[in-house]
Amino acid sequence: MKKVLSGIQPSGQLTLGNYIGAMQNFVKLQETEECFFMVVDLHAITVPQEPAMFREQIESVAALFIAAGLDPAKSNIFVQSHVRAHAELGWIMTTLTGMGELERMTQFKDKSAGKDSVGAGLFVYPSLMAADILVYNADLVPVGDDQKQHLELTRDLASRFNSRFGEYFTVPEPYIPKVGARIMSLDDASKKMSKSNPNAGSYIALLDEPSVIRKKISRATTDSGREVKYDPANKPEISNLISIYSHCANMTIAEIEARYEGQGYGPFKKDLAEQVVNVLEPLQQKYKAIRESGEIHAILKQGAERASELADRTLAGVKEKMGFLAPRG
């Protein structure tokens, strides 16, 4: 079994894009690999967080992991800050990272653009992300387009450490699922569906009420014309909606095109809303049951204990190779 590591930040509401693009793949991976899935709270504080809301979001994301189908018996599910080795190895990786490498990160440029003041954490967090991966010697890392640069840095840092201190880290590979989707914004198909978008109508949150889902899809931007045709280059908006339909209804694009031939966008969008509701309502019921039971805390404790066992061993080996004095007595 290969080790797989991935995480989601507890900032904003998780969206249908997170579910289709990431969480569904997590569920498949846990059947065949050794998986570590975490709520990356240390990354979230690179921008200011309101404490009470932050705490709620961490617990909410963890509960959504379980509601989406992650099984604590098959996957290690935990909160990043509950495994202290992440932060310590993160500092060590920071000392091995060059300023120029961090300055080239396009995500930092995007997130810092137009801001008068930017925290140092936002600048150096790719080094912490590298530590997240290397502390488990992960073989595979599911990544989207916006994280490919960070994984390349991780690979460089693993190779740099191995060259300087002796072979130790696995150089991780990106995991690109054979079947996956990059779900785009409902108001602009040139942008990824994002929980950080200030326009709530641009995304479907996993915990949106059915009436809200129906309204958002009815107002989703469509291309000129009325043909339900998958053509990302010329009809990006309707193509995005078809992609969502395909994943929620488990139908091929050709089947969807045939079903709505000659019908126009109205009936298609109405049926799409029901397909999304049918997927999210059971997830929401599971989520509510998990939150009400309080079992998420025991799950996270168990996951952190198992993850810490491996992470602490990795960190101890790193420090030994680097020449740190180990505590005695």
Tab-separated table of C-alpha atoms in Angstrom:
chain	number	residue	atom	x	y	z
A	1	MET	CA	0.000	0.000	0.000
A	2	LYS	CA	1.214	3.472	-0.856
A	3	LYS	CA	0.871	6.393	1.561
A	4	VAL	CA	-1.473	9.185	0.446
A	5	LEU	CA	-1.638	12.604	2.118
A	6	SER	CA	-4.119	15.408	1.527
A	7	GLY	CA	-5.885	18.123	3.464
A	8	ILE	CA	-8.525	20.840	3.239
A	9	GLN	CA	-8.416	24.225	4.943
A	10	PRO	CA	-11.177	25.084	7.443
A	11	SER	CA	-11.843	28.496	5.925
A	12	GLY	CA	-15.220	29.187	4.368
A	13	GLN	CA	-17.813	26.554	3.549
A	14	LEU	CA	-16.820	23.397	1.693
A	15	THR	CA	-18.383	23.315	-1.748
A	16	LEU	CA	-19.678	20.867	-4.295
A	17	GLY	CA	-16.356	21.469	-6.062
A	18	ASN	CA	-14.463	20.186	-2.998
A	19	TYR	CA	-16.737	17.135	-2.898
A	20	ILE	CA	-16.496	16.175	-6.582
A	21	GLY	CA	-12.909	17.263	-7.145
A	22	ALA	CA	-11.341	15.976	-3.924
A	23	MET	CA	-13.484	14.191	-1.350
A	24	GLN	CA	-14.970	11.584	-3.697
A	25	ASN	CA	-11.427	10.640	-4.675
A	26	PHE	CA	-10.427	10.427	-1.004
A	27	VAL	CA	-13.184	7.865	-0.467
A	28	LYS	CA	-11.917	5.730	-3.359
A	29	LEU	CA	-8.279	5.956	-2.282
A	30	GLN	CA	-8.962	4.696	1.253
A	31	GLU	CA	-9.966	1.327	-0.214
A	32	THR	CA	-6.534	0.633	-1.699
A	33	GLU	CA	-3.951	2.879	0.015
A	34	GLU	CA	-2.779	3.993	3.471
A	35	CYS	CA	-4.406	7.411	3.725
A	36	PHE	CA	-3.835	10.491	5.862
A	37	PHE	CA	-6.545	13.144	5.514
A	38	MET	CA	-6.336	16.250	7.651
A	39	VAL	CA	-8.004	19.552	8.402
A	40	VAL	CA	-5.123	21.952	7.754
A	41	ASP	CA	-5.758	24.524	10.478
A	42	LEU	CA	-2.138	25.740	10.631
A	43	HIS	CA	-2.377	26.787	6.978
A	44	ALA	CA	-5.667	28.586	7.586
A	45	ILE	CA	-4.099	31.051	10.047
A	46	THR	CA	-1.899	32.553	7.321
A	47	VAL	CA	-4.852	34.964	7.105
A	48	PRO	CA	-6.762	36.293	10.163
A	49	GLN	CA	-9.432	33.989	11.632
A	50	GLU	CA	-12.149	34.806	14.160
A	51	PRO	CA	-11.524	32.286	17.010
A	52	ALA	CA	-15.069	31.010	17.630
A	53	MET	CA	-15.830	30.689	13.909
A	54	PHE	CA	-12.442	29.079	13.283
A	55	ARG	CA	-13.076	26.404	15.916
A	56	GLU	CA	-16.519	25.696	14.433
A	57	GLN	CA	-15.124	25.436	10.908
A	58	ILE	CA	-12.428	22.945	11.953
A	59	GLU	CA	-15.020	20.641	13.495
A	60	SER	CA	-17.401	21.142	10.578
A	61	VAL	CA	-14.823	20.171	7.931
A	62	ALA	CA	-13.827	17.088	9.929
A	63	ALA	CA	-17.480	16.024	10.223
A	64	LEU	CA	-17.984	16.578	6.476
A	65	PHE	CA	-15.055	14.227	5.802
A	66	ILE	CA	-16.972	11.471	7.609
A	67	ALA	CA	-20.332	12.423	6.091
A	68	ALA	CA	-18.783	12.243	2.614
A	69	GLY	CA	-17.744	8.630	3.197
A	70	LEU	CA	-14.315	8.625	4.818
A	71	ASP	CA	-14.074	5.722	7.259
A	72	PRO	CA	-11.960	6.186	10.428
A	73	ALA	CA	-11.232	2.445	10.335
A	74	LYS	CA	-9.634	2.813	6.889
A	75	SER	CA	-8.181	6.349	6.936
A	76	ASN	CA	-6.279	8.469	9.435
A	77	ILE	CA	-8.513	11.533	9.857
A	78	PHE	CA	-7.110	14.290	12.054
A	79	VAL	CA	-6.451	17.976	12.629
A	80	GLN	CA	-3.031	19.175	11.468
A	81	SER	CA	-2.178	21.038	14.701
A	82	HIS	CA	-2.965	17.923	16.773
A	83	VAL	CA	0.180	16.321	15.309
A	84	ARG	CA	2.987	18.541	16.577
A	85	ALA	CA	5.612	17.125	14.233
A	86	HIS	CA	4.027	19.108	11.370
A	87	ALA	CA	5.029	22.456	12.859
A	88	GLU	CA	8.522	21.338	13.921
A	89	LEU	CA	9.386	19.761	10.578
A	90	GLY	CA	7.801	22.814	8.940
A	91	TRP	CA	10.439	25.028	10.571
A	92	ILE	CA	13.218	22.670	9.515
A	93	MET	CA	11.939	22.703	5.917
A	94	THR	CA	11.778	26.506	6.026
A	95	THR	CA	15.505	26.616	6.779
A	96	LEU	CA	16.151	24.472	3.685
A	97	THR	CA	13.989	26.638	1.398
A	98	GLY	CA	15.405	29.530	-0.609
A	99	MET	CA	13.785	32.974	-0.687
A	100	GLY	CA	13.783	32.851	-4.477
A	101	GLU	CA	11.835	29.587	-4.462
A	102	LEU	CA	9.119	31.120	-2.309
A	103	GLU	CA	9.029	34.356	-4.298
A	104	ARG	CA	8.236	32.362	-7.445
A	105	MET	CA	5.083	30.841	-5.952
A	106	THR	CA	2.174	32.134	-8.039
A	107	GLN	CA	-0.345	31.445	-5.271
A	108	PHE	CA	1.503	33.833	-2.945
A	109	LYS	CA	1.501	36.474	-5.665
A	110	ASP	CA	-2.239	36.012	-6.199
A	111	LYS	CA	-3.172	36.070	-2.502
A	112	SER	CA	-0.930	39.032	-1.650
A	113	ALA	CA	-1.892	41.163	-4.659
A	114	GLY	CA	-3.336	44.539	-3.667
A	115	LYS	CA	-2.730	44.073	0.065
A	116	ASP	CA	-0.837	46.712	2.065
A	117	SER	CA	0.461	44.180	4.565
A	118	VAL	CA	1.075	40.457	4.120
A	119	GLY	CA	2.003	38.073	6.933
A	120	ALA	CA	5.237	36.106	6.708
A	121	GLY	CA	3.230	32.906	7.199
A	122	LEU	CA	1.584	33.324	3.800
A	123	PHE	CA	5.054	33.589	2.269
A	124	VAL	CA	6.614	30.532	3.939
A	125	TYR	CA	3.630	28.209	4.126
A	126	PRO	CA	4.770	26.121	1.114
A	127	SER	CA	7.592	24.893	3.384
A	128	LEU	CA	5.007	23.785	5.953
A	129	MET	CA	3.036	22.063	3.191
A	130	ALA	CA	6.216	20.212	2.238
A	131	ALA	CA	6.584	19.108	5.852
A	132	ASP	CA	2.965	17.889	5.897
A	133	ILE	CA	3.796	15.529	3.046
A	134	LEU	CA	7.300	14.474	4.050
A	135	VAL	CA	6.521	13.800	7.715
A	136	TYR	CA	4.604	10.697	6.545
A	137	ASN	CA	6.959	9.949	3.645
A	138	ALA	CA	3.876	10.097	1.446
A	139	ASP	CA	4.126	8.450	-1.969
A	140	LEU	CA	1.131	10.158	-3.564
A	141	VAL	CA	-0.402	13.609	-3.111
A	142	PRO	CA	-3.732	14.510	-4.765
A	143	VAL	CA	-3.182	18.009	-6.150
A	144	GLY	CA	-5.086	20.537	-8.191
A	145	ASP	CA	-3.531	22.955	-10.638
A	146	ASP	CA	-3.104	25.580	-7.913
A	147	GLN	CA	-0.931	23.267	-5.800
A	148	LYS	CA	1.378	21.762	-8.439
A	149	GLN	CA	4.083	24.348	-7.732
A	150	HIS	CA	4.000	23.499	-4.039
A	151	LEU	CA	4.418	19.799	-4.732
A	152	GLU	CA	7.384	20.545	-6.990
A	153	LEU	CA	8.958	22.474	-4.098
A	154	THR	CA	8.298	19.489	-1.827
A	155	ARG	CA	10.048	17.188	-4.280
A	156	ASP	CA	12.998	19.591	-4.467
A	157	LEU	CA	13.259	19.809	-0.674
A	158	ALA	CA	13.110	16.019	-0.281
A	159	SER	CA	15.896	15.603	-2.835
A	160	ARG	CA	17.915	18.436	-1.255
A	161	PHE	CA	17.684	16.867	2.206
A	162	ASN	CA	18.597	13.429	0.845
A	163	SER	CA	21.595	14.862	-0.991
A	164	ARG	CA	22.835	16.829	2.002
A	165	PHE	CA	22.159	14.393	4.858
A	166	GLY	CA	21.749	10.976	3.225
A	167	GLU	CA	18.814	9.153	1.662
A	168	TYR	CA	15.784	9.441	3.904
A	169	PHE	CA	12.702	11.025	2.337
A	170	THR	CA	10.456	9.512	-0.303
A	171	VAL	CA	10.176	11.946	-3.224
A	172	PRO	CA	6.369	12.209	-3.593
A	173	GLU	CA	4.451	11.940	-6.845
A	174	PRO	CA	1.279	13.857	-7.789
A	175	TYR	CA	-1.908	11.802	-7.819
A	176	ILE	CA	-4.084	12.652	-10.807
A	177	PRO	CA	-7.303	10.598	-10.738
A	178	LYS	CA	-8.352	8.882	-13.953
A	179	VAL	CA	-11.847	10.194	-13.423
A	180	GLY	CA	-12.133	13.586	-11.807
A	181	ALA	CA	-13.390	17.047	-12.404
A	182	ARG	CA	-12.420	20.629	-11.846
A	183	ILE	CA	-15.742	22.218	-11.007
A	184	MET	CA	-15.930	25.859	-12.000
A	185	SER	CA	-17.785	28.842	-10.568
A	186	LEU	CA	-21.521	29.147	-11.288
A	187	ASP	CA	-21.125	32.809	-12.267
A	188	ASP	CA	-17.886	32.557	-14.240
A	189	ALA	CA	-16.711	29.269	-15.724
A	190	SER	CA	-13.200	30.642	-16.210
A	191	LYS	CA	-12.673	30.456	-12.435
A	192	LYS	CA	-12.615	27.455	-10.112
A	193	MET	CA	-15.590	27.057	-7.749
A	194	SER	CA	-14.160	28.433	-4.509
A	195	LYS	CA	-15.418	28.702	-0.961
A	196	SER	CA	-13.487	31.973	-0.652
A	197	ASN	CA	-15.458	33.680	-3.444
A	198	PRO	CA	-17.324	36.661	-1.892
A	199	ASN	CA	-20.324	35.938	-4.143
A	200	ALA	CA	-22.229	33.117	-2.431
A	201	GLY	CA	-24.141	32.525	-5.661
A	202	SER	CA	-20.936	31.380	-7.345
A	203	TYR	CA	-20.724	28.122	-5.419
A	204	ILE	CA	-22.923	25.413	-3.922
A	205	ALA	CA	-21.964	24.792	-0.308
A	206	LEU	CA	-22.278	21.213	0.907
A	207	LEU	CA	-24.598	22.392	3.681
A	208	ASP	CA	-26.820	24.617	1.513
A	209	GLU	CA	-30.549	24.002	1.981
A	210	PRO	CA	-32.328	22.405	-1.023
A	211	SER	CA	-34.209	25.660	-1.715
A	212	VAL	CA	-30.891	27.547	-1.814
A	213	ILE	CA	-29.371	24.973	-4.173
A	214	ARG	CA	-32.328	25.243	-6.550
A	215	LYS	CA	-32.130	29.042	-6.566
A	216	LYS	CA	-28.364	29.103	-7.184
A	217	ILE	CA	-28.575	26.687	-10.100
A	218	SER	CA	-31.550	28.492	-11.628
A	219	ARG	CA	-29.462	31.682	-11.594
A	220	ALA	CA	-26.236	30.035	-12.811
A	221	THR	CA	-24.708	31.740	-15.825
A	222	THR	CA	-25.304	30.033	-19.169
A	223	ASP	CA	-23.926	30.646	-22.642
A	224	SER	CA	-25.854	32.262	-25.473
A	225	GLY	CA	-28.140	29.903	-27.346
A	226	ARG	CA	-30.142	27.089	-25.772
A	227	GLU	CA	-28.367	23.877	-26.826
A	228	VAL	CA	-27.286	21.552	-23.990
A	229	LYS	CA	-23.949	20.691	-25.550
A	230	TYR	CA	-20.609	19.899	-23.902
A	231	ASP	CA	-18.109	22.228	-25.567
A	232	PRO	CA	-15.689	23.750	-22.988
A	233	ALA	CA	-13.991	25.990	-25.551
A	234	ASN	CA	-17.117	27.600	-26.995
A	235	LYS	CA	-19.744	26.909	-24.307
A	236	PRO	CA	-17.804	26.896	-21.000
A	237	GLU	CA	-20.751	27.772	-18.735
A	238	ILE	CA	-23.145	25.020	-19.847
A	239	SER	CA	-20.238	22.581	-20.105
A	240	ASN	CA	-19.476	23.173	-16.422
A	241	LEU	CA	-23.099	22.489	-15.493
A	242	ILE	CA	-23.086	19.325	-17.615
A	243	SER	CA	-19.957	18.171	-15.775
A	244	ILE	CA	-21.709	18.678	-12.430
A	245	TYR	CA	-24.760	16.772	-13.708
A	246	SER	CA	-22.561	13.919	-14.945
A	247	HIS	CA	-20.939	13.417	-11.532
A	248	CYS	CA	-24.113	13.811	-9.495
A	249	ALA	CA	-26.295	11.593	-11.709
A	250	ASN	CA	-23.548	9.119	-12.650
A	251	MET	CA	-24.367	9.638	-16.323
A	252	THR	CA	-22.068	10.134	-19.294
A	253	ILE	CA	-21.920	13.473	-21.059
A	254	ALA	CA	-23.341	11.869	-24.206
A	255	GLU	CA	-26.330	10.532	-22.234
A	256	ILE	CA	-27.032	13.992	-20.815
A	257	GLU	CA	-26.787	15.655	-24.226
A	258	ALA	CA	-29.196	13.089	-25.687
A	259	ARG	CA	-31.693	13.500	-22.830
A	260	TYR	CA	-31.958	17.277	-23.266
A	261	GLU	CA	-31.692	17.506	-27.031
A	262	GLY	CA	-34.038	20.225	-28.198
A	263	GLN	CA	-35.256	21.059	-24.666
A	264	GLY	CA	-33.127	24.108	-23.859
A	265	TYR	CA	-31.524	25.250	-20.626
A	266	GLY	CA	-34.661	25.561	-18.479
A	267	PRO	CA	-35.584	21.864	-18.053
A	268	PHE	CA	-31.894	20.943	-17.855
A	269	LYS	CA	-31.170	23.339	-14.964
A	270	LYS	CA	-34.327	22.296	-13.125
A	271	ASP	CA	-33.333	18.609	-13.292
A	272	LEU	CA	-29.704	19.428	-12.447
A	273	ALA	CA	-30.824	21.080	-9.218
A	274	GLU	CA	-32.688	17.926	-8.209
A	275	GLN	CA	-29.659	15.747	-8.973
A	276	VAL	CA	-27.484	17.923	-6.730
A	277	VAL	CA	-30.092	17.904	-3.958
A	278	ASN	CA	-30.325	14.089	-4.185
A	279	VAL	CA	-26.553	13.833	-3.632
A	280	LEU	CA	-26.263	16.417	-0.851
A	281	GLU	CA	-29.354	15.663	1.265
A	282	PRO	CA	-28.069	12.252	2.507
A	283	LEU	CA	-24.639	13.799	3.168
A	284	GLN	CA	-26.277	16.582	5.181
A	285	GLN	CA	-28.262	14.079	7.236
A	286	LYS	CA	-25.086	12.139	8.069
A	287	TYR	CA	-23.325	15.380	8.921
A	288	LYS	CA	-26.088	16.417	11.319
A	289	ALA	CA	-26.014	13.012	13.039
A	290	ILE	CA	-22.222	13.158	13.470
A	291	ARG	CA	-22.305	16.669	14.928
A	292	GLU	CA	-25.141	15.821	17.310
A	293	SER	CA	-23.428	12.645	18.547
A	294	GLY	CA	-20.134	14.403	19.331
A	295	GLU	CA	-18.222	11.357	18.040
A	296	ILE	CA	-16.039	13.505	15.788
A	297	HIS	CA	-13.781	14.370	18.742
A	298	ALA	CA	-12.979	10.712	19.444
A	299	ILE	CA	-12.354	10.108	15.735
A	300	LEU	CA	-9.937	13.048	15.523
A	301	LYS	CA	-8.133	11.974	18.708
A	302	GLN	CA	-7.644	8.448	17.379
A	303	GLY	CA	-6.527	9.738	13.982
A	304	ALA	CA	-4.014	12.146	15.525
A	305	GLU	CA	-2.565	9.440	17.764
A	306	ARG	CA	-1.997	7.093	14.826
A	307	ALA	CA	-0.590	9.872	12.658
A	308	SER	CA	1.686	11.123	15.453
A	309	GLU	CA	3.226	7.699	15.867
A	310	LEU	CA	4.568	7.766	12.313
A	311	ALA	CA	5.256	11.521	12.193
A	312	ASP	CA	7.289	11.479	15.415
A	313	ARG	CA	9.448	8.637	14.097
A	314	THR	CA	10.090	10.534	10.870
A	315	LEU	CA	10.966	13.737	12.734
A	316	ALA	CA	13.340	11.904	15.083
A	317	GLY	CA	15.157	10.443	12.078
A	318	VAL	CA	15.427	13.871	10.442
A	319	LYS	CA	16.921	15.413	13.585
A	320	GLU	CA	19.372	12.559	14.010
A	321	LYS	CA	20.628	12.930	10.422
A	322	MET	CA	20.982	16.691	10.846
A	323	GLY	CA	23.013	16.358	14.021
A	324	PHE	CA	20.543	17.530	16.664
A	325	LEU	CA	21.316	16.364	20.198
A	326	ALA	CA	18.664	13.880	21.260
A	327	PRO	CA	17.282	14.191	24.810
A	328	ARG	CA	18.571	11.584	27.268
A	329	GLY	CA	17.496	10.332	30.634
